[in-house]
Coordinates of C-alpha atoms and ligand atoms in Angstrom, one line a residue:
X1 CA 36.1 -33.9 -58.5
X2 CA 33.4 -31.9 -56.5
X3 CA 30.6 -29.6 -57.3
X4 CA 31.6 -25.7 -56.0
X5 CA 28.8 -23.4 -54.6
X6 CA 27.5 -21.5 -57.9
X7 CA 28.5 -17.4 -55.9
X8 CA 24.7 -15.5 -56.6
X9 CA 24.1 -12.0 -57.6
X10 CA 25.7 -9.6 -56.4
X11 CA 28.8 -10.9 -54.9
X12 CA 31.9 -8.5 -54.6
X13 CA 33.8 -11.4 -56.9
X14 CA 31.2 -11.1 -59.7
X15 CA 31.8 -7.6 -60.5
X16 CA 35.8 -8.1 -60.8
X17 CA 37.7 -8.4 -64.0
X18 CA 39.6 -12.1 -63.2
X19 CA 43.2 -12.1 -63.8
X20 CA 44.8 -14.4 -67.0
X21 CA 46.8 -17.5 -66.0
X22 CA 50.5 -18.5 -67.3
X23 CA 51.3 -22.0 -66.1
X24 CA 48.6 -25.0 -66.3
X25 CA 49.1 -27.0 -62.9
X26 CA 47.9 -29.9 -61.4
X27 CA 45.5 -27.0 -59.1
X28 CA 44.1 -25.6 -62.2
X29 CA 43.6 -29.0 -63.7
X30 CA 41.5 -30.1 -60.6
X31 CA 39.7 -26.9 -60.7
X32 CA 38.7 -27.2 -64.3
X33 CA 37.6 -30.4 -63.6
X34 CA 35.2 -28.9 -60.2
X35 CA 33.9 -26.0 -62.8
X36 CA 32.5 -28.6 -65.6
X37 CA 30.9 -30.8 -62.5
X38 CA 29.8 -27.7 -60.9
X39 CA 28.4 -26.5 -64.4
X40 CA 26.6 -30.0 -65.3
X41 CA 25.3 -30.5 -61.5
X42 CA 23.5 -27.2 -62.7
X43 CA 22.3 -27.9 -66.2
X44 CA 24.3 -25.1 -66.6
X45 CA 26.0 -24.6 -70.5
X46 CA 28.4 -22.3 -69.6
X47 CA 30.2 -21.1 -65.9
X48 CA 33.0 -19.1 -65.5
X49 CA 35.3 -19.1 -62.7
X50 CA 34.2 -16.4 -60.8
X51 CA 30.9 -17.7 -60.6
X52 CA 32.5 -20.4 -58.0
X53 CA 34.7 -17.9 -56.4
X54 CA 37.9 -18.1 -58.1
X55 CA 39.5 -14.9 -59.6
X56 CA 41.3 -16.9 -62.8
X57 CA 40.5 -15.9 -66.6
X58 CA 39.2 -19.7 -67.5
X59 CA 35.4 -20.1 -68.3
X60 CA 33.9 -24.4 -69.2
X61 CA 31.5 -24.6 -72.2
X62 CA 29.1 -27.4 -72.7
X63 CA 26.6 -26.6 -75.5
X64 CA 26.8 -30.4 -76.4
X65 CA 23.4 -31.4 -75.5
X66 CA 21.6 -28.3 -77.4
X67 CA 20.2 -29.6 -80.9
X68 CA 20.3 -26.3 -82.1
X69 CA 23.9 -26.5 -83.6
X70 CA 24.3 -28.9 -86.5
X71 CA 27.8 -30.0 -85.6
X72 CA 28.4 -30.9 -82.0
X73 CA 31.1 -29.0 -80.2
X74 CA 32.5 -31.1 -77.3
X75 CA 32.8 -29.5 -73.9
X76 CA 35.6 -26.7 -73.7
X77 CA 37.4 -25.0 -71.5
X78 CA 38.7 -21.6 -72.7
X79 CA 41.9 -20.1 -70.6
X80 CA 42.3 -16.0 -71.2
X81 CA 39.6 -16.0 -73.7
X82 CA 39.6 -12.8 -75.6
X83 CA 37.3 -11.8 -78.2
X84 CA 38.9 -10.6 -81.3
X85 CA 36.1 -9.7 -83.7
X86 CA 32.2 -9.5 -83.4
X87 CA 30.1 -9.8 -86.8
X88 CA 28.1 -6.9 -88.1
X89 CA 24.9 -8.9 -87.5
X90 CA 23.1 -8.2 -84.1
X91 CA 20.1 -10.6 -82.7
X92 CA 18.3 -10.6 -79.5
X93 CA 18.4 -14.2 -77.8
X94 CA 17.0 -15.4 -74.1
X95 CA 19.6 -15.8 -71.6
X96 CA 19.7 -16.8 -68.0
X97 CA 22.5 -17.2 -65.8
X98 CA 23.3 -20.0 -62.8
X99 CA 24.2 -16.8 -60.4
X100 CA 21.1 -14.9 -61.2
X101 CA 18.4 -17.6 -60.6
X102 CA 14.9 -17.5 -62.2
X103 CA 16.1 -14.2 -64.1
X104 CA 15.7 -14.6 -67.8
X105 CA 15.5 -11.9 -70.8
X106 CA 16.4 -11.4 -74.2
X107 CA 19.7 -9.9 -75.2
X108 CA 21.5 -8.6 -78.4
X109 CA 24.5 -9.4 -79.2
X110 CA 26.8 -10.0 -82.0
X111 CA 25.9 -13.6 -84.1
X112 CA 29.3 -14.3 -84.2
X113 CA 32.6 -13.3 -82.7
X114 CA 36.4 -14.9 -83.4
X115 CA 37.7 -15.8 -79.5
X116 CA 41.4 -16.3 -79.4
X117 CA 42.1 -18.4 -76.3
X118 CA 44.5 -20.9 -74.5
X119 CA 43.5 -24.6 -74.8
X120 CA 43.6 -27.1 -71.9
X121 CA 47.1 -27.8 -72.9
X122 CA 48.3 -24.0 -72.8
X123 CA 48.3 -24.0 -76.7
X124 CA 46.6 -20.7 -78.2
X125 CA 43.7 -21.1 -80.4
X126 CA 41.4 -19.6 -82.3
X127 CA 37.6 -20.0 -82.9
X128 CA 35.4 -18.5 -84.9
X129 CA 31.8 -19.3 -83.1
X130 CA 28.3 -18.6 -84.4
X131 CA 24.5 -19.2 -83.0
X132 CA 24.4 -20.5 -79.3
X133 CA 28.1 -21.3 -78.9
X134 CA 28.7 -17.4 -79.7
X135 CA 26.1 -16.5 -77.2
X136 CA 27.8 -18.1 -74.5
X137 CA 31.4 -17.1 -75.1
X138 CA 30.0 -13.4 -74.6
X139 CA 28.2 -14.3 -71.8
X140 CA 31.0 -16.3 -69.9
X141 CA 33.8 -13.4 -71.2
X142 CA 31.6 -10.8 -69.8
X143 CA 31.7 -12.8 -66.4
X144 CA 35.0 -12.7 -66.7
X145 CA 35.0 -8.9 -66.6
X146 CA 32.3 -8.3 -64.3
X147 CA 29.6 -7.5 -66.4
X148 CA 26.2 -9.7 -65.9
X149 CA 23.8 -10.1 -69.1
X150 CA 21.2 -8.0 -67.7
X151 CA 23.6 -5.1 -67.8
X152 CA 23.4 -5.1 -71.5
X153 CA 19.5 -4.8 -71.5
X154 CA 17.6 -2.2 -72.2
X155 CA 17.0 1.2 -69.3
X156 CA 13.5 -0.6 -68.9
X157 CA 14.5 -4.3 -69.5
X158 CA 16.6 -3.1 -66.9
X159 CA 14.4 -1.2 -64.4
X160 CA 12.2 -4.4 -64.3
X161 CA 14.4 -7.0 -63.3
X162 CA 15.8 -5.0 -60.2
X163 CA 13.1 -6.1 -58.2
X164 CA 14.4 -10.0 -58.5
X165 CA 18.0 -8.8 -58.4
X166 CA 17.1 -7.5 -54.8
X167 CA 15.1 -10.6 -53.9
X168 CA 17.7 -13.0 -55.0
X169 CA 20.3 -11.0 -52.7
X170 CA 18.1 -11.3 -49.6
X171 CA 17.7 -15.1 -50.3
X172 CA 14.4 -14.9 -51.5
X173 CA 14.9 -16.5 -54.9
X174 CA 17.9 -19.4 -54.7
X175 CA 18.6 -21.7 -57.0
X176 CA 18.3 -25.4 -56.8
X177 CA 22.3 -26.3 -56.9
X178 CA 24.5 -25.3 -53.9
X179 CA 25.3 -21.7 -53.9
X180 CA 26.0 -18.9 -51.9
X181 CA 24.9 -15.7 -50.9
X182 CA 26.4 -12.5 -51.9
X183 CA 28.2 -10.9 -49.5
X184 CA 26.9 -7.3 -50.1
X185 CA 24.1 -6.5 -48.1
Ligands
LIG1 NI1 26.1 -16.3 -66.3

């Protein structure tokens, strides 16, 4: 296993939709493998794949170590992860993100959505999540079509985190895990 480079705001990668995956091989299980070591190097709770370069549907979930959930849910990886079903009730909740270092703000989003998903094994399943395990699905499916949280803030939200964006694509603001630099300039 080896930690990957965490890719940083705004490389080309980030802002694709990833493509889904058919056959599990003994590449993907490797990689899987690099994506929960990369995550956990990070303190990260959630990465998806193009956050480490890699243009596959498949996004790691560790939420294990959070006491906020009452029952524990053991680290996950979720293959073509689609969401199927959002709840009516919306809350706002702080987010960061391992490609957009020291860049945190509140976001609302559904409570809960219903993810259908292929398992480790290729097997479909389907979860219905709630609280912080909810919170990162939608933030590690939007990864997965190139949408960053801070896109869902507000115009102003918005307007005042561009001025880190920039910085963290000149290589002012870097992370403390191996990463790299976007390569729009
Ligand atoms: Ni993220």
């Amino acid at each position: 296993m080896s930690v990957r480079p965490v890719y940083l705001y705004n490389h080309s990668l980030l802002r694709q939709k990833t493509n889904q995956i058919d056959t599990m091989t003994d590449e993907i299980k490797q990689f899987i493998a690099d994506m929960f070591e990369t995550m956990n190097n990070a303190s990260g709770i959630g990465l998806a794949a193009n956050q480490v370069g890699d243009n596959r549907s498949i996004i790691v979930v560790d939420v294990s170590d959070t006491e906020e959930d009452e029952v524990v849910f053991p680290p996950t990886v979720f293959i073509n992860p689609i969401i199927e079903k959002y709840s009516d009730d919306i809350i706002d909740y702080e987010e960061g993100c391992l490609s957009v270092p020291k860049l945190r703000d509140k976001v609302f989003r559904p409570d809960a959505v219903r993810v259908k998903y292929l398992d480790k094994d290729m097997n479909e399943q389907i979860i219905d999540a709630e609280g912080l395990l909810a919170r990162v699905l939608q933030h590690e499916i939007d990864h997965l079509n190139g949408i960053y949280f801070f896109d869902r803030l507000s115009a102003v939200r918005k307007t005042l985190a561009q001025g880190k964006l920039r910085k963290i694509m000149r290589g002012d603001i870097i992370p403390d895990y191996e990463y790299l630099l976007s390569d729009i300039q």
